[in-house]
CSV table of C-alpha atoms and ligand atoms in Angstrom, one decimal:
chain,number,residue,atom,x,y,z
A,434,UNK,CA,0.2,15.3,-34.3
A,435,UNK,CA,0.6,12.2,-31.7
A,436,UNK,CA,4.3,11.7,-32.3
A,437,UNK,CA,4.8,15.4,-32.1
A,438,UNK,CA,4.0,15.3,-28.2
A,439,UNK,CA,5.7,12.3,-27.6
A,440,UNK,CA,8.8,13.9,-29.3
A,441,UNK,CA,8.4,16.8,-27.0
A,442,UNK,CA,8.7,15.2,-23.7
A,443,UNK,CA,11.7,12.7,-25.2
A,444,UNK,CA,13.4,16.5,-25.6
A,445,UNK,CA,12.4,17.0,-22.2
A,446,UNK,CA,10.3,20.5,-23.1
A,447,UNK,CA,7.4,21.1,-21.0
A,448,UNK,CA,4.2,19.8,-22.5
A,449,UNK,CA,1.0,22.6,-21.8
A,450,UNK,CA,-2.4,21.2,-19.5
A,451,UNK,CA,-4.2,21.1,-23.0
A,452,UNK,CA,-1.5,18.6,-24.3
A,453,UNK,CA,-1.8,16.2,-21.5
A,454,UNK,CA,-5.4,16.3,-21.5
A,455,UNK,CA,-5.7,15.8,-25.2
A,456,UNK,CA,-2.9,13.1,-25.2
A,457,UNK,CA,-4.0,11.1,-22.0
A,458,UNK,CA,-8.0,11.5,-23.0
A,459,UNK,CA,-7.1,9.9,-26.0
A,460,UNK,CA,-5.6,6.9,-24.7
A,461,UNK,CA,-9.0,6.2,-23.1
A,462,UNK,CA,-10.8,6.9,-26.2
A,463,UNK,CA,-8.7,4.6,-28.2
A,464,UNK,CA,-7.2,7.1,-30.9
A,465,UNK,CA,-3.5,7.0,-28.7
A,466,UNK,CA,-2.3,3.1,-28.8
A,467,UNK,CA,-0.8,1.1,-26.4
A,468,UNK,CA,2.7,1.6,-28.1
A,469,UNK,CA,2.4,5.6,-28.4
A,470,UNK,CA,1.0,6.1,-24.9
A,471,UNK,CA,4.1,3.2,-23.8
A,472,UNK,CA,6.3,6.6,-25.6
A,473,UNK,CA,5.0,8.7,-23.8
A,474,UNK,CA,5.5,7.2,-20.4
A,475,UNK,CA,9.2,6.4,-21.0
A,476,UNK,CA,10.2,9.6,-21.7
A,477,UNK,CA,8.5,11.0,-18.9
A,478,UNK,CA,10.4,8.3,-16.7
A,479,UNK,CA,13.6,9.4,-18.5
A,480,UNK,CA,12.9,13.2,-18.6
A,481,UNK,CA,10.9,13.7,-15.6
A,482,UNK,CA,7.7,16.6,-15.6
A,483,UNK,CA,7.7,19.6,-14.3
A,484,UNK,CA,5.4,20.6,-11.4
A,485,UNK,CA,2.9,22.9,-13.7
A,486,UNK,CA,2.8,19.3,-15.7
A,487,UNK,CA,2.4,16.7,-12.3
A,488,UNK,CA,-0.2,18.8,-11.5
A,489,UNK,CA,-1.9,19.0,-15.1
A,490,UNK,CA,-1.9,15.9,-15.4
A,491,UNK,CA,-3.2,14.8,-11.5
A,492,UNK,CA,-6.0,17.4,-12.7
A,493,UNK,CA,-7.0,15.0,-15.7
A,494,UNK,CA,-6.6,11.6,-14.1
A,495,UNK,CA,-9.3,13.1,-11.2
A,496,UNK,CA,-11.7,14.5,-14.0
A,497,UNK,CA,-12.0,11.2,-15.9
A,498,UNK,CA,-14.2,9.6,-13.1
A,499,UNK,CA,-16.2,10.2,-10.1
A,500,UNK,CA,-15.4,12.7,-7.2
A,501,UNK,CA,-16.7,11.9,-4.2
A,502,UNK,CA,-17.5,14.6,-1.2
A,503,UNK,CA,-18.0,13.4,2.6
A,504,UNK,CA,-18.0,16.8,3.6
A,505,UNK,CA,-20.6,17.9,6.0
A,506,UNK,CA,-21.5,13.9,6.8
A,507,UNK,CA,-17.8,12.5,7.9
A,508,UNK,CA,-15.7,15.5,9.6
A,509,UNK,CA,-12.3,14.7,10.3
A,510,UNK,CA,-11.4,11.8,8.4
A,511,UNK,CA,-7.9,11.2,7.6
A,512,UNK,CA,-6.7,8.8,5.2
A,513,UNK,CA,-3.5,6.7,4.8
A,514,UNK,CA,-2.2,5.6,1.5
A,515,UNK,CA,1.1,3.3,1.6
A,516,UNK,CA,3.5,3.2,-1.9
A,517,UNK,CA,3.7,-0.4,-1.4
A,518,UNK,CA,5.9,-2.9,0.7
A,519,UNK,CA,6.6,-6.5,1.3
A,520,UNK,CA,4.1,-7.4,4.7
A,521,UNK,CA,2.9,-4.3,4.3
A,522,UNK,CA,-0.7,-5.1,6.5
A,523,UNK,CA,-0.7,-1.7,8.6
A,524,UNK,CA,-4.1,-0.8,7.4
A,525,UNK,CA,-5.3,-3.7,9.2
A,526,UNK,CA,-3.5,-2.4,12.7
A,527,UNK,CA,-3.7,1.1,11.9
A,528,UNK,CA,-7.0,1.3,11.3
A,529,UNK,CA,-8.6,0.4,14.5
A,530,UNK,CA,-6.3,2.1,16.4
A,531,UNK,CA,-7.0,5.5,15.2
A,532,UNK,CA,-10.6,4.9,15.1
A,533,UNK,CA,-10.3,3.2,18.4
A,534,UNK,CA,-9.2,7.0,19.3
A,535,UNK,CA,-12.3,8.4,17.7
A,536,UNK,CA,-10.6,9.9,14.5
A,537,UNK,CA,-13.1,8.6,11.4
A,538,UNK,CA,-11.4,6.1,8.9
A,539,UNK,CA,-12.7,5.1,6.0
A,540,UNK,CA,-9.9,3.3,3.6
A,541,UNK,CA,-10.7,2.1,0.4
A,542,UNK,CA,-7.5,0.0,-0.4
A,543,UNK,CA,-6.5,-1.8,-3.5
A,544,UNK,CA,-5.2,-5.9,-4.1
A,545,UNK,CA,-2.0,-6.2,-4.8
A,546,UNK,CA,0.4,-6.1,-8.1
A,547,UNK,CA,3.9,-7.2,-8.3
A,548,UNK,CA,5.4,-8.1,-5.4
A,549,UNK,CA,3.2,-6.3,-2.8
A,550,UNK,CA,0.6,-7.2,-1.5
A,551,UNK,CA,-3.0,-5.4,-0.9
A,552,UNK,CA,-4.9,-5.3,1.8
A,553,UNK,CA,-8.4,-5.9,0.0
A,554,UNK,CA,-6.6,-9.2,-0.1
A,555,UNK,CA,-5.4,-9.8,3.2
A,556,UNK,CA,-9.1,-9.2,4.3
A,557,UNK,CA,-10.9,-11.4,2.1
A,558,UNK,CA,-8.5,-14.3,3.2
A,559,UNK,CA,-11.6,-13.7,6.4
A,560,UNK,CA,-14.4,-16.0,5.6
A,561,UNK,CA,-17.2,-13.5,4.6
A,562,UNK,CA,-15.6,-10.3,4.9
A,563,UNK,CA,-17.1,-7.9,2.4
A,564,UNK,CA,-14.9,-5.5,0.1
A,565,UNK,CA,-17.7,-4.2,-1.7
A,566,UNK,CA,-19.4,-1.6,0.4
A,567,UNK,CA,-21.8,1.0,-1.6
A,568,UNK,CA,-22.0,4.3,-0.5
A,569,UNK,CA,-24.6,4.6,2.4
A,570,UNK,CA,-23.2,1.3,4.0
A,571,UNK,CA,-20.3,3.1,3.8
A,572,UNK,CA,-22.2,6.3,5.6
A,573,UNK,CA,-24.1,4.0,7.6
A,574,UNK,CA,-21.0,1.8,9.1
A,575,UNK,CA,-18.4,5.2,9.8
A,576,UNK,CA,-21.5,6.6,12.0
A,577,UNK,CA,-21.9,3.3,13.6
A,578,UNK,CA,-18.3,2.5,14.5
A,579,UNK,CA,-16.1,5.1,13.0
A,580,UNK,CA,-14.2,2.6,10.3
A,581,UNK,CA,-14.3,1.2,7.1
A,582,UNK,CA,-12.2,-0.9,5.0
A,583,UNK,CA,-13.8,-1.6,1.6
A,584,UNK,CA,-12.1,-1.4,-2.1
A,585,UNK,CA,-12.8,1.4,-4.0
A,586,UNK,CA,-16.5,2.6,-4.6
A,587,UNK,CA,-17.5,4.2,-7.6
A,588,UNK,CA,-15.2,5.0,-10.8
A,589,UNK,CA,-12.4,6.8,-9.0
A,590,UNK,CA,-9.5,8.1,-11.7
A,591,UNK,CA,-10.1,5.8,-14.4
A,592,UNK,CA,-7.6,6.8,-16.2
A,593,UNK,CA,-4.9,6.0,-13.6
A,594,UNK,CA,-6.0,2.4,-13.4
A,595,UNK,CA,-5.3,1.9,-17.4
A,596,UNK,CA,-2.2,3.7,-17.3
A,597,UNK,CA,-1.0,1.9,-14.0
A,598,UNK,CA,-2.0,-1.3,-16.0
A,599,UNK,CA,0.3,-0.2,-19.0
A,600,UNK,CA,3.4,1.4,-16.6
A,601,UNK,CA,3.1,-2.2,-15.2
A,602,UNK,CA,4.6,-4.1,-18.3
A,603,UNK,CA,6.7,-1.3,-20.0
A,604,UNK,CA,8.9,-0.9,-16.9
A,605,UNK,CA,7.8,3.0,-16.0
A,606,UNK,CA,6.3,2.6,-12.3
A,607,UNK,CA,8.8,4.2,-10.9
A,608,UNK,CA,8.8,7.3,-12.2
A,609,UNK,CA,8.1,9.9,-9.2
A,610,UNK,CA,5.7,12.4,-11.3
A,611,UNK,CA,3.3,9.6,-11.8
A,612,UNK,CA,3.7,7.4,-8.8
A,613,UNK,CA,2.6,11.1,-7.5
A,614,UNK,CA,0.0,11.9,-9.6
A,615,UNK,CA,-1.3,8.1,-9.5
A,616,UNK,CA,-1.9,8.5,-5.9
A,617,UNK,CA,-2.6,12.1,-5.5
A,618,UNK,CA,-5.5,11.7,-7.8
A,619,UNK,CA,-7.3,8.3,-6.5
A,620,UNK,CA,-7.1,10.1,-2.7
A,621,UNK,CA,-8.3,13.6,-4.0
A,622,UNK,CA,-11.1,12.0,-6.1
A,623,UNK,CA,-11.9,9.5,-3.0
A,624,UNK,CA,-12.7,12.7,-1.0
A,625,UNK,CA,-9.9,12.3,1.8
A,626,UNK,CA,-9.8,16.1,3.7
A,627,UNK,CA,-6.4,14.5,5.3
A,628,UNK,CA,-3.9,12.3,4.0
A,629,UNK,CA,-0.8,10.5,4.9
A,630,UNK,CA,1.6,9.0,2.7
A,631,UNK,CA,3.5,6.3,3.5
A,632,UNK,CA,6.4,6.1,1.2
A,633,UNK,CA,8.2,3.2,1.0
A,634,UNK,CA,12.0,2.5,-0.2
A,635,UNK,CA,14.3,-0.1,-0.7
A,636,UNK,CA,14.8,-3.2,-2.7
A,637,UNK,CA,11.2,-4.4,-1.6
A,638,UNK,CA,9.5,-0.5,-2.7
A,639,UNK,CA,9.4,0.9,-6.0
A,640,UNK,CA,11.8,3.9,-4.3
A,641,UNK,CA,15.3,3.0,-4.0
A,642,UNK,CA,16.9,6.6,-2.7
A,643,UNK,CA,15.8,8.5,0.6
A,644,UNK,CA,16.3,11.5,-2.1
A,645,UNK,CA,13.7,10.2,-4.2
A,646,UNK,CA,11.3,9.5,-1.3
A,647,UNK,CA,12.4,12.7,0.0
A,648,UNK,CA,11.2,14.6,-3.9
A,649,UNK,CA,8.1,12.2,-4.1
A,650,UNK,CA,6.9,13.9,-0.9
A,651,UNK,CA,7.5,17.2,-1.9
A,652,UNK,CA,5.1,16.7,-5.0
A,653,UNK,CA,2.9,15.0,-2.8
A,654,UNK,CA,2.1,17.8,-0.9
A,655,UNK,CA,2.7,20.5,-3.0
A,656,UNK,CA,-0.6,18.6,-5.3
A,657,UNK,CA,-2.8,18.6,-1.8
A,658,UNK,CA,-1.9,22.4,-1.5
A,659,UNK,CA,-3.9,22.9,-4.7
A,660,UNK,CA,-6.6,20.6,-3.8
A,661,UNK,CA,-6.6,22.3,-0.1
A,662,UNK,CA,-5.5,18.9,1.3
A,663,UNK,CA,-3.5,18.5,4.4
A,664,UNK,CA,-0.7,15.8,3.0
A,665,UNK,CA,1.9,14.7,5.7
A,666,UNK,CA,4.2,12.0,4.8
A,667,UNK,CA,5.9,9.2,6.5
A,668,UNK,CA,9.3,7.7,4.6
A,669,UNK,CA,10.0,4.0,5.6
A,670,UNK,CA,12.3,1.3,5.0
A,671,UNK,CA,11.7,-1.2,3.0
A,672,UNK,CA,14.6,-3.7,2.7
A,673,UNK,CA,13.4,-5.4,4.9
A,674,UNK,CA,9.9,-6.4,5.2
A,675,UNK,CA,7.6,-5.2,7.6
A,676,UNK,CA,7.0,-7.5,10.5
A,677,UNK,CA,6.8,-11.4,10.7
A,678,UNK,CA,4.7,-13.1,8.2
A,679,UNK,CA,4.2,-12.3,4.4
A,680,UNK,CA,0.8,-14.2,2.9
A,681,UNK,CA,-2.8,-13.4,3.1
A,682,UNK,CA,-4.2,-15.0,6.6
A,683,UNK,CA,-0.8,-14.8,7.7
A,684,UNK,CA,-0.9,-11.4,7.6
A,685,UNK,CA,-4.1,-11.2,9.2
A,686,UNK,CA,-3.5,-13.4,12.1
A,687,UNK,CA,-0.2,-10.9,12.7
A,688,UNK,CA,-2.0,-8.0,12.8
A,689,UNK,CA,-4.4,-9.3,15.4
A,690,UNK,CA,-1.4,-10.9,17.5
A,691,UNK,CA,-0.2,-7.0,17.3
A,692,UNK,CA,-3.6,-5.6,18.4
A,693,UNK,CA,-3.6,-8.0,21.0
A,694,UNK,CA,-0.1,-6.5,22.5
A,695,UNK,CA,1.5,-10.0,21.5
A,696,UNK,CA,4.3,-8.7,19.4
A,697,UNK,CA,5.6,-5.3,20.0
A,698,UNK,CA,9.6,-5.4,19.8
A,699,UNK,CA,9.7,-5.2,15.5
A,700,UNK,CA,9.5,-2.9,12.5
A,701,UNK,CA,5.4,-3.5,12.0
A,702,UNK,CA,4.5,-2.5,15.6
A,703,UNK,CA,7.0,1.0,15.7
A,704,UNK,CA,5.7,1.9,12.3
A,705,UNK,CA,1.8,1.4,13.2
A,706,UNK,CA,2.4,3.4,16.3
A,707,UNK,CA,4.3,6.4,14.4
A,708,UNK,CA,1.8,6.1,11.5
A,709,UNK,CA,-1.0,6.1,13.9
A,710,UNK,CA,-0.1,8.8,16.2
A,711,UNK,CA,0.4,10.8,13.1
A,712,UNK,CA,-3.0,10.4,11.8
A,713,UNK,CA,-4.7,11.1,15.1
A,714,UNK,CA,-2.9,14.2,15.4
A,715,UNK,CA,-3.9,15.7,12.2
A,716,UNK,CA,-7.6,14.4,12.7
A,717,UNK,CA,-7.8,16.0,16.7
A,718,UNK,CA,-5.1,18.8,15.5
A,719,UNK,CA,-3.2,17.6,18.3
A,720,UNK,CA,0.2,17.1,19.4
A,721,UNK,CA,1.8,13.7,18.3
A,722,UNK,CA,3.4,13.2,21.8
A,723,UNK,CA,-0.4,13.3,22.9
A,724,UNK,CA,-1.6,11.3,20.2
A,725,UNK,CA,1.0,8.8,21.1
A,726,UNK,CA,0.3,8.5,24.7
A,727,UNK,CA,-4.0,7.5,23.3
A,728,UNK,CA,-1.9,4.9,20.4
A,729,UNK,CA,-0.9,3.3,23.7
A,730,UNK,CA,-3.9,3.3,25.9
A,731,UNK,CA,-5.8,1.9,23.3
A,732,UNK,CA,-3.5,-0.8,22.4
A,733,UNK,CA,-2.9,-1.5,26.1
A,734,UNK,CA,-6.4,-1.6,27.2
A,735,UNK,CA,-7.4,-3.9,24.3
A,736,UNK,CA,-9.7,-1.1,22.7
A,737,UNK,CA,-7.6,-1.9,18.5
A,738,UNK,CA,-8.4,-5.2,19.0
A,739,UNK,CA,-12.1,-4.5,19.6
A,740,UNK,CA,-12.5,-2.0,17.2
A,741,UNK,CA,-10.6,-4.3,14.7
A,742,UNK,CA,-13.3,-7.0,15.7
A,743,UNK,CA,-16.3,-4.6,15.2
A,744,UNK,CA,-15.2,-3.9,11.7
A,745,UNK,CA,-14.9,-7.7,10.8
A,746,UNK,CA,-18.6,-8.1,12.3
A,747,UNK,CA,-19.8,-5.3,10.4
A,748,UNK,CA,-18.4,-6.0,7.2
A,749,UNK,CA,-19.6,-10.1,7.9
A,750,UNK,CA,-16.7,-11.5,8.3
A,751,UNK,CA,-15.9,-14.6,10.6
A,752,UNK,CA,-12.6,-14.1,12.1
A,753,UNK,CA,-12.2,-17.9,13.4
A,754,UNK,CA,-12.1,-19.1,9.7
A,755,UNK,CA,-8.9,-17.5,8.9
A,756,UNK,CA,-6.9,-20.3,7.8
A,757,UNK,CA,-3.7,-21.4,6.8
A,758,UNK,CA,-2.0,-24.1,5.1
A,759,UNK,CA,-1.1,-27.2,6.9
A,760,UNK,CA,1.6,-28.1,4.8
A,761,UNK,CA,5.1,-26.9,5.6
A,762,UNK,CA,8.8,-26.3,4.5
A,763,UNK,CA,11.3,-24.8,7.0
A,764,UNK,CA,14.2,-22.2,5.7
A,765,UNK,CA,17.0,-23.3,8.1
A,766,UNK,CA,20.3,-21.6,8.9
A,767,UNK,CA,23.5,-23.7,7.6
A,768,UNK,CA,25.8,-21.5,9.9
A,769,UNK,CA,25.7,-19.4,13.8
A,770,UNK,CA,26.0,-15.5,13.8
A,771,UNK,CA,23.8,-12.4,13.1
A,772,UNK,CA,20.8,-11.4,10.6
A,773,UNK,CA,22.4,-8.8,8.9
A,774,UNK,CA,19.7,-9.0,6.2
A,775,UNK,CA,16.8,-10.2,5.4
A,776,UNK,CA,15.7,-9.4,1.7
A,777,UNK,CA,12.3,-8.0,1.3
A,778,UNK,CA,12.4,-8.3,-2.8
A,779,UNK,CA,13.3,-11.9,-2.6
A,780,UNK,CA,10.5,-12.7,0.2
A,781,UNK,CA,7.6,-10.6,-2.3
A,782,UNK,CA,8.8,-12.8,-5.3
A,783,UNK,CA,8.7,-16.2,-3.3
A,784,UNK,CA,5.6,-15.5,-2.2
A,785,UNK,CA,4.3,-14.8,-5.8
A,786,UNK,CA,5.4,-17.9,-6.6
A,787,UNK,CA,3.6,-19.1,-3.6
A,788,UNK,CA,0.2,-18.1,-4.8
A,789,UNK,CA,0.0,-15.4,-2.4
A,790,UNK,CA,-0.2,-12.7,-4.6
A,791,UNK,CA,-0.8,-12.2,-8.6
A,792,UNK,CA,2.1,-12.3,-11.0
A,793,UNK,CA,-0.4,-11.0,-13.8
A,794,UNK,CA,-3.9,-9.2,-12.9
A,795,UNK,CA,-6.2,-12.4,-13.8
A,796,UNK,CA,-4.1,-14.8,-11.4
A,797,UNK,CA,-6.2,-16.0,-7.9
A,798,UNK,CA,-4.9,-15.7,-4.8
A,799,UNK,CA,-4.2,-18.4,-2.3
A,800,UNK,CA,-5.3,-16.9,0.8
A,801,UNK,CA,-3.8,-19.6,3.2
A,802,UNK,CA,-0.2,-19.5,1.8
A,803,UNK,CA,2.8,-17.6,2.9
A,804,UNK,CA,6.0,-16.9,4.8
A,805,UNK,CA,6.3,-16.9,8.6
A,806,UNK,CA,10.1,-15.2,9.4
A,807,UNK,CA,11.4,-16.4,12.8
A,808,UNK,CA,14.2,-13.7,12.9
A,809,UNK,CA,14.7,-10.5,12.4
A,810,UNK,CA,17.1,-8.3,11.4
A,811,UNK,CA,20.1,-8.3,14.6
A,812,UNK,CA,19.2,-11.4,16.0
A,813,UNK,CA,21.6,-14.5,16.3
A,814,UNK,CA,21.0,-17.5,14.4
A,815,UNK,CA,22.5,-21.2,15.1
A,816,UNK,CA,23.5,-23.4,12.6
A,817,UNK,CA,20.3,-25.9,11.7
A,818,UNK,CA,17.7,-23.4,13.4
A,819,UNK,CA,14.7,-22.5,11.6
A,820,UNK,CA,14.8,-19.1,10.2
A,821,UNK,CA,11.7,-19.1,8.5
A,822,UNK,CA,8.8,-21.6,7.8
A,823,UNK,CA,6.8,-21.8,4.2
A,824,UNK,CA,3.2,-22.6,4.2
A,825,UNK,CA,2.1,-23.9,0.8
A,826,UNK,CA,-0.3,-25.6,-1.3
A,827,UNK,CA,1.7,-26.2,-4.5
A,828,UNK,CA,5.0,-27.3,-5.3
A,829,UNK,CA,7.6,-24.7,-5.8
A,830,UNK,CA,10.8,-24.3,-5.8
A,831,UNK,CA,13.0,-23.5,-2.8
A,832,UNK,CA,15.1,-20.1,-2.9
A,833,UNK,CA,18.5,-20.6,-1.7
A,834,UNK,CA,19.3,-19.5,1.8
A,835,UNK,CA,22.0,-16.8,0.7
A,836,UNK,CA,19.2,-15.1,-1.6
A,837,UNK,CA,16.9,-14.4,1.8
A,838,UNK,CA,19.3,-14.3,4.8
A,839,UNK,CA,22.8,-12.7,5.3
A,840,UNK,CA,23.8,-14.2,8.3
A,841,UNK,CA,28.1,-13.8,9.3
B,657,URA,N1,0.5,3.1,-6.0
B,657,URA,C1,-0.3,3.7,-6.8
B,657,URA,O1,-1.5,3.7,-6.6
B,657,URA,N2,0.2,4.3,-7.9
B,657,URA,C2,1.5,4.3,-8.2
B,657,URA,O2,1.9,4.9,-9.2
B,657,URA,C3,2.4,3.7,-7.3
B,657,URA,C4,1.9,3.1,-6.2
């Protein structure tokens, strides 16, 4: 019986592989509802899952689509998969650099939900720019020039995307087993040999604890041990968002000003470096100090930045049409002293309200609307200076300044 199971896990006993299976199969076939599977995921967010039951159920998220294998055509790839942050573009930036370094990168990225943003957005906010490789483009463009960003090919883990769509509106995303075996089983199924995580907390990630980050990890790598996957992770803050600018071509025009070696003193440059030198030294099997020193060279001897325009060629994008809005707003300080915060949560829901990114799944974006911060975190702000400007296209409604900055 359905409400047998579901009584179960609110117990907290352990449910067997063949329960999961028969329970999540069912919610694609239609004999689980909405309401029963909604159960289902509360009680796991209250009661947790074991590891034998993370893994079952990564297992049946995987089998409900395809599996795709690059083995034998792409050696060495390493993928990246971020939880999700506020400015969170470092696909953009990491990408070329690592393939800049001759480490393969093929990303198939997502758009965004909630608050964060995705980077199949940021890139189609580039006149042109296709998402929508097929498999041998794919093949054809990583032998070419060594990277690809596309969204996803093929039907990878189904089942995660109509459970994702469900844990969206019943409040159970954060729930570590199945933020784990959400991501676990899109990256196995996608074929990645290598994988870093990129997990995100704060009031701007769907982590609030370093402890939980720190047990999401575990899980993390403890599924790619069964999958023989080498899984590294990276935990990052995310109270703050990540560089300067929050919006589509905003984001894109950052990135390229941090390819360029234009802005290199903030959070979004130290964390592309890290995250890059991490993913060349699993690729090479290298040293990160060594991998660091090639991050450098490449982004000092303008090799990113070409790479990053090589991928925008090959996918038929026109870089000069990135545009933003030409209509303005300016967030200005009403008193002198430091940033002592700048609040990523707040920044992700203005910018929903923006246009920049979807408060439901049907919503279009506004590629050319955004936030541009001025400060950062430690730096001094006097009374009437702009802190941050708002590009826009329709009317909304200002935040107060005490929401975004806490400035004393
Ligand atoms: N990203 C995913 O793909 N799944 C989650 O559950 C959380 C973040």
């Amino acid at each position: 019986m359905i409400v047998d199971v579901i009584n179960k896990k609110r117990l907290g006993k352990e449910l067997s592989y063949s329960e999961i299976d028969k329970f999540f199969n069912g919610y694609l076939d239609g004999e689980i509802k909405d309401y029963q599977m909604s159960a289902m995921l509360m009680a796991i967010c209250i009661n947790g899952m074991t590891d034998e039951e993370v893994f079952a159920l990564t297992k049946v998220f995987i089998d409900s689509g395809d599996v795709l294998d690059f083995e034998g055509i792409i050696d060495g790839m390493v993928d990246k998969h971020s939880t999700g942050g506020i400015g969170d573009k470092t696909t953009l930036i990491i990408g070329p650099i690592v393939a800049s370094c001759g480490v393969p990168v093929v990303k198939m990225s997502g758009r965004g939900l909630g608050y964060t943003g995705g980077t199949i957005d940021k890139l189609e906010s580039i006149p042109g720019y296709r998402t929508n490789l097929q498999d041998d483009e794919i093949i054809k463009q990583i032998k070419d020039i060594g990277l690809v960003v596309t969204g996803q090919t093929g039907d990878l883990a189904p089942m995660d995307k109509a459970i994702y769509a469900l844990r969206d509106v019943t409040g159970t995303v954060s729930s570590i087993p199945l933020i784990a075996s959400s991501i676990m089983s899109k990256k196995i199924a996608g074929g990645a040999e290598k994988i870093l995580i990129d997990i995100k907390v704060g009031n701007g990630a769907l982590l609030q604890t370093k402890k939980d980050a720190n047990e999401l990890s575990r899980l993390m790598i403890e599924i790619g041990k069964l999958y023989q996957r080498e899984v590294k992770t990276i935990i990052s803050d995310m109270n703050t968002p990540l560089g300067t600018s929050i919006g589509n071509a905003l984001e894109v025009l950052e990135s390229i000003d941090i390819l360029k070696g234009k802005e290199t003193d903030n959070n979004l440059y130290d964390l592309c470096v890290d995250l890059s030198a991490t993913m060349i030294s699993m690729g090479k099997g290298i040293d990160k100090n060594e991998a660091l020193k090639e991050v450098y060279e490449s982004l000092n001897k303008g090799r990113a930045y070409q790479k990053f325009l090589e991928l925008v060629k090959a996918q038929g994008g026109d870089i000069d049409g990135v545009k933003v809005s030409k209509k303005v707003k300016y967030i200005k300080s009403d008193t002198t002293g430091i940033v002592n915060k700048i609040n990523a949560l707040e920044l992700g829901k203005l910018s929903v309200a923006l246009g920049a990114g979807r408060a439901s799944k049907e919503d279009k974006i506004d590629f050319e609307v955004g936030i541009k911060l001025h400060k950062k975190v430690g730096d001094v702000a006097k009374k009437g200076e702009v802190l941050a400007t708002i590009y826009y296209n329709k009317e909304f409604r200002m935040p107060e300044l005490e929401t975004i900055f806490d400035i004393s």
